[in-house]
Short mmCIF file of C-alpha atoms and ligand atoms in Angstrom, two decimals:
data_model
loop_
_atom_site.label_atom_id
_atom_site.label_comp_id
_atom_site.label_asym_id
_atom_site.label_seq_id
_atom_site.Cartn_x
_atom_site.Cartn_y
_atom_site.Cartn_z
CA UNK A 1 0.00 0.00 0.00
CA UNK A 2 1.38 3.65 -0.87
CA UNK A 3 -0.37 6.80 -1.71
CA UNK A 4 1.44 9.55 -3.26
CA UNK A 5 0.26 13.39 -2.93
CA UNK A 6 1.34 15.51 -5.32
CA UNK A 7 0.51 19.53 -5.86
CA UNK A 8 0.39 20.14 -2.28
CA UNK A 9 -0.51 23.80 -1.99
CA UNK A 10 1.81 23.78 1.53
CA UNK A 11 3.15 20.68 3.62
CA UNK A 12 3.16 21.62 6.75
CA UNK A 13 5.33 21.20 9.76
CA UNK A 14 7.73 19.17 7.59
CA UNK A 15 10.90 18.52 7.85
CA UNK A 16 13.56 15.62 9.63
CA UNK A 17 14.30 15.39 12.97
CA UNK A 18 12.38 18.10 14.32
CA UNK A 19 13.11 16.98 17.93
CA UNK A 20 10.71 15.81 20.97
CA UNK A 21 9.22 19.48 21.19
CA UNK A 22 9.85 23.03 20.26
CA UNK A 23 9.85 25.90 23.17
CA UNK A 24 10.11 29.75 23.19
CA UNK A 25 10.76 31.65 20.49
CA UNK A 26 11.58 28.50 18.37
CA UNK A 27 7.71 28.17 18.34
CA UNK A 28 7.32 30.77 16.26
CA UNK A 29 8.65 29.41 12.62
CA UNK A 30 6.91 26.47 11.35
CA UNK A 31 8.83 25.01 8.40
CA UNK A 32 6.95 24.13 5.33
CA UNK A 33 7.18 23.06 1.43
CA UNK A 34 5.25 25.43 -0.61
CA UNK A 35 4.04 23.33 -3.91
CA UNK A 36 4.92 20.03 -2.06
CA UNK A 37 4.75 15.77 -2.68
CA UNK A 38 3.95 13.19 -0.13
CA UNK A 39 4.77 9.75 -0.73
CA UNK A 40 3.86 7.42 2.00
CA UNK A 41 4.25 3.67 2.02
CA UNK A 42 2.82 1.24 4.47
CA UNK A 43 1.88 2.74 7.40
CA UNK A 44 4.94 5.08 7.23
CA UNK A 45 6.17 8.57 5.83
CA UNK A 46 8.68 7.30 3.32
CA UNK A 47 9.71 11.18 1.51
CA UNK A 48 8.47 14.05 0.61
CA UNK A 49 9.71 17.24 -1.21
CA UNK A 50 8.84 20.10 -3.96
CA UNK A 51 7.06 19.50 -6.94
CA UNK A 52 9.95 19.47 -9.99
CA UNK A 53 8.92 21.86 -12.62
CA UNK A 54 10.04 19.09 -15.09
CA UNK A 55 7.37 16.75 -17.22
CA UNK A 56 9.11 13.89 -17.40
CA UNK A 57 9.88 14.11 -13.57
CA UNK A 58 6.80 14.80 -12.62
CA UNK A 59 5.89 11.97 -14.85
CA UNK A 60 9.12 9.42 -12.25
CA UNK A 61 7.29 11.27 -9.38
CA UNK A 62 3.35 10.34 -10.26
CA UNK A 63 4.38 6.41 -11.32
CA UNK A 64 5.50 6.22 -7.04
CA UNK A 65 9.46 5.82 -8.13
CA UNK A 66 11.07 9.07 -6.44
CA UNK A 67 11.04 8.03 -2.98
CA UNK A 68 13.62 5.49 -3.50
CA UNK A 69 15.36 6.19 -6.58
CA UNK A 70 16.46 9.18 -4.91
CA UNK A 71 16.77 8.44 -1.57
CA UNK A 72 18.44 4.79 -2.63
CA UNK A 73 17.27 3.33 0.73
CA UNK A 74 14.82 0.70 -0.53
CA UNK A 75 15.77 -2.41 1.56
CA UNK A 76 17.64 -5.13 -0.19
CA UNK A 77 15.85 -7.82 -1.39
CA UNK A 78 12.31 -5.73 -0.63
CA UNK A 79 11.25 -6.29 -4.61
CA UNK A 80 9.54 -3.81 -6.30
CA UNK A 81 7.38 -0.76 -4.96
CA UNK A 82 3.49 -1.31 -4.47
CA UNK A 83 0.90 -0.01 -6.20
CA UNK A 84 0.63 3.66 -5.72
CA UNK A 85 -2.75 5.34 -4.85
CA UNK A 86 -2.11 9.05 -6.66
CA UNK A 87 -3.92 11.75 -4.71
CA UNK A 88 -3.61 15.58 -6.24
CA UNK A 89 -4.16 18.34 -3.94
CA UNK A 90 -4.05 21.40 -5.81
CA UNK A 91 -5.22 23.68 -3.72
CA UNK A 92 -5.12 21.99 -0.62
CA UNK A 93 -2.77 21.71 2.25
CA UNK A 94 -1.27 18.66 4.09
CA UNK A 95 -0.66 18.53 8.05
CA UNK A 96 0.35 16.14 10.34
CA UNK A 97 -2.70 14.60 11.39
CA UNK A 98 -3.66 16.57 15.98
CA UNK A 99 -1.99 14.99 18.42
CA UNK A 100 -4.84 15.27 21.55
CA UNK A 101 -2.82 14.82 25.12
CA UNK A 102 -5.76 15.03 27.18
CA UNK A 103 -9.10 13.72 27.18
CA UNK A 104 -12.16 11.57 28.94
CA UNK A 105 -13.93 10.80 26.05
CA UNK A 106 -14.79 7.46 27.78
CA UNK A 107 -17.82 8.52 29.26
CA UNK A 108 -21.41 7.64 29.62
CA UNK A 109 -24.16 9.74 28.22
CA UNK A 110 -24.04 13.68 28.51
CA UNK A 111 -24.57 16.75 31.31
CA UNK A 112 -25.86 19.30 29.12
CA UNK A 113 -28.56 19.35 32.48
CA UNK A 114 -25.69 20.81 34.43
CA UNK A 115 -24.99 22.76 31.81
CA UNK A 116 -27.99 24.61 32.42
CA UNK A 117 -27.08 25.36 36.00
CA UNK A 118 -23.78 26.68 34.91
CA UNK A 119 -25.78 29.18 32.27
CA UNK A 120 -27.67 29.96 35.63
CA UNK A 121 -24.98 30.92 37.45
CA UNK A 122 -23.70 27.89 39.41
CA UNK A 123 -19.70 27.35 39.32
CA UNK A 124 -17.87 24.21 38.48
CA UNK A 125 -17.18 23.58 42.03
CA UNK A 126 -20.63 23.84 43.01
CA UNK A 127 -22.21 21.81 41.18
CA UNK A 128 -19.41 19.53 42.11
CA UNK A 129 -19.94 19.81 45.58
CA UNK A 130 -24.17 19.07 44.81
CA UNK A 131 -23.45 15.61 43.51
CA UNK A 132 -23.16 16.85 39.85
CA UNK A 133 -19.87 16.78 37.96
CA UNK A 134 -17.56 13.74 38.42
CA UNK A 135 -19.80 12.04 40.52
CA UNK A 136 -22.49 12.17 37.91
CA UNK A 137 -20.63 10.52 35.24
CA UNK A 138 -19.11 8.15 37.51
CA UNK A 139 -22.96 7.03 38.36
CA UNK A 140 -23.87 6.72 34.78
CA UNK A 141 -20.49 4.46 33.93
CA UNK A 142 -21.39 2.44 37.02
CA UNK A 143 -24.99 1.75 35.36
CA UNK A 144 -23.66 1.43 31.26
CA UNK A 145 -22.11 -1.81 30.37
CA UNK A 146 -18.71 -2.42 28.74
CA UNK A 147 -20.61 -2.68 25.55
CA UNK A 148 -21.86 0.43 25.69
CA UNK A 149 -18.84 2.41 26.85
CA UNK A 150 -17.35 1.25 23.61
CA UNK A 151 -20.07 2.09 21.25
CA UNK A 152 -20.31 5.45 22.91
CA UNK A 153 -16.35 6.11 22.89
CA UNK A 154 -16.29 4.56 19.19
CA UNK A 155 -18.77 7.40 17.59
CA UNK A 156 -16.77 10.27 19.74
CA UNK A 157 -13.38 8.65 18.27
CA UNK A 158 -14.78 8.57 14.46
CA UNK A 159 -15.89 12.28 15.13
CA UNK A 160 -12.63 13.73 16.03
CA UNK A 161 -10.85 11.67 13.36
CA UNK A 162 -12.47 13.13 10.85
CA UNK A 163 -12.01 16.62 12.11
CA UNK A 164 -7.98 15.61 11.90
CA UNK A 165 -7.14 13.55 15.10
CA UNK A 166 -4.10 10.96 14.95
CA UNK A 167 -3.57 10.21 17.85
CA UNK A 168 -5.50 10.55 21.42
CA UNK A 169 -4.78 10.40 25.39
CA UNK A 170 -7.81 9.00 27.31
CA UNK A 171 -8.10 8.84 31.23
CA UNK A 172 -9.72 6.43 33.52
CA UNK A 173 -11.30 8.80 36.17
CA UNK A 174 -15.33 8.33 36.07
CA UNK A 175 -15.15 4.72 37.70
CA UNK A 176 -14.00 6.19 41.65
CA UNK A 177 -13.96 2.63 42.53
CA UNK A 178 -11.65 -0.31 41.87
CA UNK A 179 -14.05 -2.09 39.41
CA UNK A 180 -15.74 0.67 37.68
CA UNK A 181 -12.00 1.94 37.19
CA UNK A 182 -11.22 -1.55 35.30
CA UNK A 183 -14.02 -1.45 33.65
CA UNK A 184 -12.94 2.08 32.10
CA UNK A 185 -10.00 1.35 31.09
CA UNK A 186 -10.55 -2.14 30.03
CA UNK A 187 -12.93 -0.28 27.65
CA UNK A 188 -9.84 2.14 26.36
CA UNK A 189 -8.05 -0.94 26.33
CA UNK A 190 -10.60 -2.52 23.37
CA UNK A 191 -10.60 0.72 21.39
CA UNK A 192 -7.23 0.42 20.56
CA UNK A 193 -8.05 -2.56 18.41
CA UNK A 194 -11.64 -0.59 17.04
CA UNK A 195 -10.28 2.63 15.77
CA UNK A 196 -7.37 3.31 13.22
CA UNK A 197 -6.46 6.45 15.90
CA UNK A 198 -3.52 6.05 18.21
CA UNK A 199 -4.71 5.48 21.43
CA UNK A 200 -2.63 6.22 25.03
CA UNK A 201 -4.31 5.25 28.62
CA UNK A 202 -4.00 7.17 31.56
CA UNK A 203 -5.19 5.73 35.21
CA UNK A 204 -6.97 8.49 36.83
CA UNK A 205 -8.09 7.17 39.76
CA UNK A 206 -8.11 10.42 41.83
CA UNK A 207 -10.09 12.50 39.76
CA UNK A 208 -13.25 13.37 42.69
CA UNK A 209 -13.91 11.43 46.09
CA UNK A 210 -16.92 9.36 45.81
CA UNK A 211 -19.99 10.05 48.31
CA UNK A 212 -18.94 6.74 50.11
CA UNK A 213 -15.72 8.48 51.24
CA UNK A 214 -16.86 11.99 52.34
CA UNK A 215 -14.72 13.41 55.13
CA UNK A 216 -12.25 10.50 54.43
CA UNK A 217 -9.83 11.47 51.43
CA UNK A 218 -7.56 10.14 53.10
CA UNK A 219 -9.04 6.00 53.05
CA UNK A 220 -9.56 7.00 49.57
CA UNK A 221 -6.08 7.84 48.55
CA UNK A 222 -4.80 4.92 50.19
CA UNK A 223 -7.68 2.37 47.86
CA UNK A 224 -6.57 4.16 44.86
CA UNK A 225 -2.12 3.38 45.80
CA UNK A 226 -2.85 -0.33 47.27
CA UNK A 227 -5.88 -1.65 45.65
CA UNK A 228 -6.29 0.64 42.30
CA UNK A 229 -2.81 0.68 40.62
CA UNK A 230 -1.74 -2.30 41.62
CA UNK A 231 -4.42 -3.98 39.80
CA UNK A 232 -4.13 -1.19 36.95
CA UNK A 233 0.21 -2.03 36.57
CA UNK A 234 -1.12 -5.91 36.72
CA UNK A 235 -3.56 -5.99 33.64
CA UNK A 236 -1.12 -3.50 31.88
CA UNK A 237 -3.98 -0.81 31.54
CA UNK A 238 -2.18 2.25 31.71
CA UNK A 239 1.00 4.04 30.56
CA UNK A 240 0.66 6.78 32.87
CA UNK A 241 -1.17 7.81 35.93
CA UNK A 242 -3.35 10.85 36.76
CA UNK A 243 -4.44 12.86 39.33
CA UNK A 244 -7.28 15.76 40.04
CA UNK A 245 -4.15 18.46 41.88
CA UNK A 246 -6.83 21.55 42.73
CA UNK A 247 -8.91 22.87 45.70
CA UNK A 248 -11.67 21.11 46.53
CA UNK A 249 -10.09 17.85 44.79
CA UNK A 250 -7.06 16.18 45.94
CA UNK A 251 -4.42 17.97 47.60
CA UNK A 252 -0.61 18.25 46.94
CA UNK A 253 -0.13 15.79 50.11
CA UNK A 254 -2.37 12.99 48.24
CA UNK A 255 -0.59 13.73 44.94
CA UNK A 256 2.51 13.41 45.64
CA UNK A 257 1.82 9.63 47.59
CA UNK A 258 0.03 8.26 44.45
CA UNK A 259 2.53 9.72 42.08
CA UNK A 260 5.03 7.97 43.72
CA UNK A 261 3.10 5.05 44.20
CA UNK A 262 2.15 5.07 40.16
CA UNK A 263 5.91 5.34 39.53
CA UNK A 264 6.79 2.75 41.41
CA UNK A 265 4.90 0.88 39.19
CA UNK A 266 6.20 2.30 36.00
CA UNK A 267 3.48 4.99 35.30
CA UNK A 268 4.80 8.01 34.43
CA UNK A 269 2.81 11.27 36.09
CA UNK A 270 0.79 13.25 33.76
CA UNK A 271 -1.36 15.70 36.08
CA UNK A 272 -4.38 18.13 36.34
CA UNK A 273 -2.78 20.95 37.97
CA UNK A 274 -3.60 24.70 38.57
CA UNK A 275 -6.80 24.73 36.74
CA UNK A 276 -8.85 26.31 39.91
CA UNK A 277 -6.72 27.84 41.71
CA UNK A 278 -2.68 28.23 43.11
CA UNK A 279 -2.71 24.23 44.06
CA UNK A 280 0.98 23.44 43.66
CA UNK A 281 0.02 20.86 41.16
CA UNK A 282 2.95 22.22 39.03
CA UNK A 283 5.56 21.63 41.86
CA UNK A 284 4.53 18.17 42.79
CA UNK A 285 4.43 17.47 38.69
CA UNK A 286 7.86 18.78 38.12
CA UNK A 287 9.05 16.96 41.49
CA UNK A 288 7.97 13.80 39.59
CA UNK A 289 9.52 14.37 36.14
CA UNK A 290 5.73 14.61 34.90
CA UNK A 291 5.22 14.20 31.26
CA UNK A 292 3.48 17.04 31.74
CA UNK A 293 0.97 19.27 33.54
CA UNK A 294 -2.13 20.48 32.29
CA UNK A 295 -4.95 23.13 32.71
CA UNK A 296 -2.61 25.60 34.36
CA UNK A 297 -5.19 28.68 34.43
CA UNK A 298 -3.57 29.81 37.54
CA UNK A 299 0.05 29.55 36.97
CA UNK A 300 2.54 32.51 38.22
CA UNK A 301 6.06 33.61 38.03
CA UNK A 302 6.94 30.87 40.50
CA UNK A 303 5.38 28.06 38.40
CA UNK A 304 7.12 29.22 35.16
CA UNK A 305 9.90 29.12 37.12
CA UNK A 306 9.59 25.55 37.84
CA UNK A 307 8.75 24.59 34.74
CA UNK A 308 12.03 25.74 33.01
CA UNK A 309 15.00 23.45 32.66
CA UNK A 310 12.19 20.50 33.69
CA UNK A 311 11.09 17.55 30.78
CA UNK A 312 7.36 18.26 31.82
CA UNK A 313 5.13 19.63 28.91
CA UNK A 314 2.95 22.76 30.43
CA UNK A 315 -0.58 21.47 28.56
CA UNK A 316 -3.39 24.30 28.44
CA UNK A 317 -7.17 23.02 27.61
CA UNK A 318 -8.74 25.61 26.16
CA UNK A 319 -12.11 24.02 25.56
CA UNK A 320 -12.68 23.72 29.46
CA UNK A 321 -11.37 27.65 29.99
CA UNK A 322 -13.81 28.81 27.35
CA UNK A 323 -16.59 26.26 28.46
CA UNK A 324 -16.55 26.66 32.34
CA UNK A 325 -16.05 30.61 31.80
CA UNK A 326 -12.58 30.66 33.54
CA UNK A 327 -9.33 33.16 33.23
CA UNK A 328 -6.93 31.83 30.32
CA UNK A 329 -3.37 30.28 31.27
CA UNK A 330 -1.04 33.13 30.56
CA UNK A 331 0.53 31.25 27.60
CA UNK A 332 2.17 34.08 26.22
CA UNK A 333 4.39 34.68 29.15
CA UNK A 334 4.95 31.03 29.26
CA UNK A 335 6.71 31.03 26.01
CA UNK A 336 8.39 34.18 26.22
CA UNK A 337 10.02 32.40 29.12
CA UNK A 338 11.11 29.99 27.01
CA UNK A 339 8.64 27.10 27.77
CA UNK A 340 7.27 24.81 25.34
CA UNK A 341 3.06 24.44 25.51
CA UNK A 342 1.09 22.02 23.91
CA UNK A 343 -2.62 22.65 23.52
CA UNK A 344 -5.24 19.75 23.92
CA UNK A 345 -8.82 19.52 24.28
CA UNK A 346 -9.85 17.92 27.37
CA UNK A 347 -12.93 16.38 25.40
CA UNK A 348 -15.21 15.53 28.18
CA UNK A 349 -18.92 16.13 29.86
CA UNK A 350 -18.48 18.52 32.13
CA UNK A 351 -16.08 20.68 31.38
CA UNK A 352 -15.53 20.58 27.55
CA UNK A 353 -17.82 18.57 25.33
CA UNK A 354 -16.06 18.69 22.12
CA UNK A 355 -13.05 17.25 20.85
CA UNK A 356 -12.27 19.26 17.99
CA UNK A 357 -9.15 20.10 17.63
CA UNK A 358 -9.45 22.63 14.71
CA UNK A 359 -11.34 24.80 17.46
CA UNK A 360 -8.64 24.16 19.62
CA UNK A 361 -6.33 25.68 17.09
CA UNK A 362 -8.76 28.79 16.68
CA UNK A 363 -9.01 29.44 20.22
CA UNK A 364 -4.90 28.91 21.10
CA UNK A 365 -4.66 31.85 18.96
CA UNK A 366 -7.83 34.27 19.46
CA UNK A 367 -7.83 33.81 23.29
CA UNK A 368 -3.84 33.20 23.77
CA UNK A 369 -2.49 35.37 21.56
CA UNK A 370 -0.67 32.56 19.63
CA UNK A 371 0.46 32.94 16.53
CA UNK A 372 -0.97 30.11 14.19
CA UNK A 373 2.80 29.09 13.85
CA UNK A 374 3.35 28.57 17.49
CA UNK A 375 -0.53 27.38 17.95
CA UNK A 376 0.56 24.54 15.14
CA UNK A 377 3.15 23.36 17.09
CA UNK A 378 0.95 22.84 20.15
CA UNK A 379 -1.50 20.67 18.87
CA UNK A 380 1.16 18.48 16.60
CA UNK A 381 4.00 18.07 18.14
CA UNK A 382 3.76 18.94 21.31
CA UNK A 383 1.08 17.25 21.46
CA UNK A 384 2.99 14.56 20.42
CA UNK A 385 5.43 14.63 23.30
CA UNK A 386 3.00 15.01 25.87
CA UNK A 387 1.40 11.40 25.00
CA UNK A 388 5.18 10.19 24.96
CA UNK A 389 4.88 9.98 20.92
CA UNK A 390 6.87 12.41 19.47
CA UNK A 391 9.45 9.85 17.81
CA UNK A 392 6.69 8.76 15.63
CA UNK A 393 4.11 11.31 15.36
CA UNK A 394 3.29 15.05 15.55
CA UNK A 395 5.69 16.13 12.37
CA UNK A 396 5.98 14.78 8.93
CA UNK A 397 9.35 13.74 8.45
CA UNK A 398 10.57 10.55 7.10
CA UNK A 399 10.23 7.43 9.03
CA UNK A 400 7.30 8.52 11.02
CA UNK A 401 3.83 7.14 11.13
CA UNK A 402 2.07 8.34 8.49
CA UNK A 403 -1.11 10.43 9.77
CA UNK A 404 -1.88 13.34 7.87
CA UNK A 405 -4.79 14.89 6.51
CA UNK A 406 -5.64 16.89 3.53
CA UNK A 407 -7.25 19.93 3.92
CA UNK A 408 -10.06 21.66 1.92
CA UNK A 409 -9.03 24.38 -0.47
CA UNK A 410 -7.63 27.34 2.11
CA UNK A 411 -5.36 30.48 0.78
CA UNK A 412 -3.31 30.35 3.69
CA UNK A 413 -1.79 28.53 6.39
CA UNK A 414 -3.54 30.84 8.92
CA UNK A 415 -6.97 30.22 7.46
CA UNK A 416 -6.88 27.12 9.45
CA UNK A 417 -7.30 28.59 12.51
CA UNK A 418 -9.01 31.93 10.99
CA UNK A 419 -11.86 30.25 9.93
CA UNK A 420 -13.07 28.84 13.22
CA UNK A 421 -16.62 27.64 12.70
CA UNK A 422 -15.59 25.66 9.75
CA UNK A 423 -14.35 21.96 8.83
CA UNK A 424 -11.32 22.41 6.92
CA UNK A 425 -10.15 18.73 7.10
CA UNK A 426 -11.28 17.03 3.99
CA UNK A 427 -9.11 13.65 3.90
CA UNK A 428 -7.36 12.11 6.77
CA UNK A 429 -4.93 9.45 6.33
CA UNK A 430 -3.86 7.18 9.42
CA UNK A 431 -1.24 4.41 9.44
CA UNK A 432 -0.53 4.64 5.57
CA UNK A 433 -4.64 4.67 4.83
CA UNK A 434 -7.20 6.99 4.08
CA UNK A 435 -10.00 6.72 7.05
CA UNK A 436 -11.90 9.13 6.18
CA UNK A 437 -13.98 9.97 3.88
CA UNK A 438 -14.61 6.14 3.46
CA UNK A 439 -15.71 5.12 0.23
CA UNK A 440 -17.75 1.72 0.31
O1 LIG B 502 -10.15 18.12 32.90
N1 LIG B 502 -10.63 18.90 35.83
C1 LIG B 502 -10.93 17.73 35.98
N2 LIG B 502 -11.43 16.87 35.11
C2 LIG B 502 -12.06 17.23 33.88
C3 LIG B 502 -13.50 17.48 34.04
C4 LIG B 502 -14.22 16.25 34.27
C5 LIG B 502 -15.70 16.43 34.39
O2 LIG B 502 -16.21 17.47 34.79
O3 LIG B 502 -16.36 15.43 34.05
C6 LIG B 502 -11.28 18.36 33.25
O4 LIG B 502 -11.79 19.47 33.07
FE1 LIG B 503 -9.13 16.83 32.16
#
């Protein structure tokens, strides 16, 4: 299998060894091909380059040869190339397909009831502390089956791939007790083998304290280190663990036990931090070598600070600031420090129902004051780093997986995030194939 783009109007974010992520001021160039080819074979990005102004090249380049007559790295003994799907995109761009660090999009049915409340006046931690929330979805996943959970998950997964998701972090976190837990990411576990997008688990077991353990946190926090990840590390569920750092949640005290207890256990920390207040989530994240920390509305000199010099990816969710009302993470002071961000979209029930990645784009630069070069960046490779992917995914450079997708016809790069109502993702292209649109 090997499809071939040619006339690409710009390939985007293209080029070898980019690196794991791009900070500061580097965030600000994004390197390109104006009039661009693709050639992918397999499931991989094999070359790529500028269109030759010649016929008769054009003529080596749209027969599938070029990649390895002129890279002369076809394996020996590997026989001749295979048949070459041709795909012209005048007109149209090619990116690497959103890399999406942080979601729950395993959930069971919706909260647009709560949603009312909050249009009424009622804060997140409110209707938290009412029974809504966390501890509504974690009722409704107690009551859906397995079956269920997947079907539900599968039509939220096909959405966001065709709006240009690769590749996808989901949490655990609506279960609150050992089995429901399982169950959740058991369920994450079978939609790795249901959906052509690249799928990374996260056990969030401390994500709200169940009614059951009211005025005990503490009981809790010790079910989630000796019962919960034990079991979790056991089945192999998880590649990194998760917890709810914020007031009213779980403090730094319980946050730093199960991060250690997670690590112990070979699951890298990966945290909610900062999102309603000054919790020290970004401390106890950077203590831990987190992947990296996200929400980070309320992050100060101190917290950049920390931040610099660490590994840990500062991760801003713009979907839940713009859904839930809140102040925006002071990105732009983030990078002028020199920090990397990567921008995901928390797709979840209560606090950002949509998983849409283009909007994510839009917003990184209307409410951030990104530039779309530097907003780019965040939601490919970044992104990419904060799922622990960014060898394979996130740029389009040779020998990576090959997820891309084709846009509509757009005059500009910047139109992408410009036009923010708007699908601009015509084709997508995941693991060598085109998923969508599917042609039966
Ligand atoms: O990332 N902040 C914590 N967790 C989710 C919200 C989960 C929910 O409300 O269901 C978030 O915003
Ligand atoms: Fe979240």
């Amino acid at each position: 299998m090997a499809i071939l783009i040619t006339n690409i109007k710009e390939l985007i974010q293209a080029g070898d060894n980019p690196g794991p992520k791009i900070a500061g001021a580097a965030m600000s160039t994004l390197p390109t091909i104006r009039n661009g080819w693709l050639y992918i074979e397999n499931d991989r990005i094999r070359d790529y380059g500028e269109m030759p102004a010649d016929e008769m090249e054009l003529k080596n380049l749209t027969s599938g040869y070029i990649g390895f007559k002129s890279e002369g790295n076809r394996a020996e003994g590997s026989g001749s190339p295979p048949p070459v799907t041709i795909i012209n995109a005048a007109g149209k761009m090619v990116f690497p397909a959103f890399c999406d660090s942080h979601t729950h999009l395993v959930y069971a049915g919706s909260r647009e009831i709560e949603y009312i409340d909050k249009i009424r006046g009622l804060s997140y931690e409110e209707i938290a502390r009412r029974g809504g929330g966390i501890l509504n979805s974690a009722a409704r996943l107690h009551d859906a089956s397995e079956e269920e959970l997947v079907m539900q998950a599968l039509a939220r997964l096909r959405e966001i791939m065709m709006l240009g998701t690769g590749a996808v972090e989901i949490k655990s976190g609506y279960g609150l007790s050992v089995e429901d837990e399982l169950k959740m990411l058991r369920v994450i576990k079978k939609l790795k083998s249901l959906t052509p997008v690249t799928i990374v688990p996260t056990f969030l077991g401390a994500h709200a304290l169940p009614a059951g353990f009211k005025g005990n946190r503490k009981a809790f926090v010790d079910m989630v280190i000796s019962e919960m990840i034990p079991l979790v590390a056991a089945e192999g569920l998880a590649d990194f663990i998760d917890v709810f750092c914020d007031r009213g949640f779980f403090t730094v005290t319980d946050t730093d036990r199960i991060l250690n207890a997670g690590m112990k256990y070979g699951m890298r920390p990966k945290i909610h931090a900062n999102e309603l207040a000054n919790s020290g989530g970004i401390q106890v994240g950077v203590k831990y070598n987190a992947l990296s920390v996200d929400h980070l509305e309320f992050t100060g000199d101190t917290e950049i600070q920390c931040l610099l010099g660490s590994d840990t990816m500062p991760t801003i969710l713009p979907g839940a600031a713009f859904f839930l009302g809140m102040k925006y993470a002071p990105v732009r002071k983030m990078i002028e420090a020199g920090l990397p961000v990567a921008m995901a979209s928390d797709f979840n029930p209560g606090s950002s129902p949509s998983g849409n990645m283009q909007f994510i784009l839009s917003m990184a630069c209307i409410k951030y004051k990104m530039i779309p070069a530097e907003a780019i960046h965040a939601v490919t490779l970044n992104g990419a780093y904060a799922m622990g992917l960014s060898d394979d995914y996130g740029s389009i450079s040779r020998g990576k997986v090959a997820n891309v997708f084709i846009t509509c016809p757009i005059p500009t790069v910047e139109y992408m995030p410009y036009a923010y109502g708007s699908n601009k993702v015509e084709t997508v292209i995941l693991n060598g194939k085109v998923v969508s649109p599917v042609f039966t």
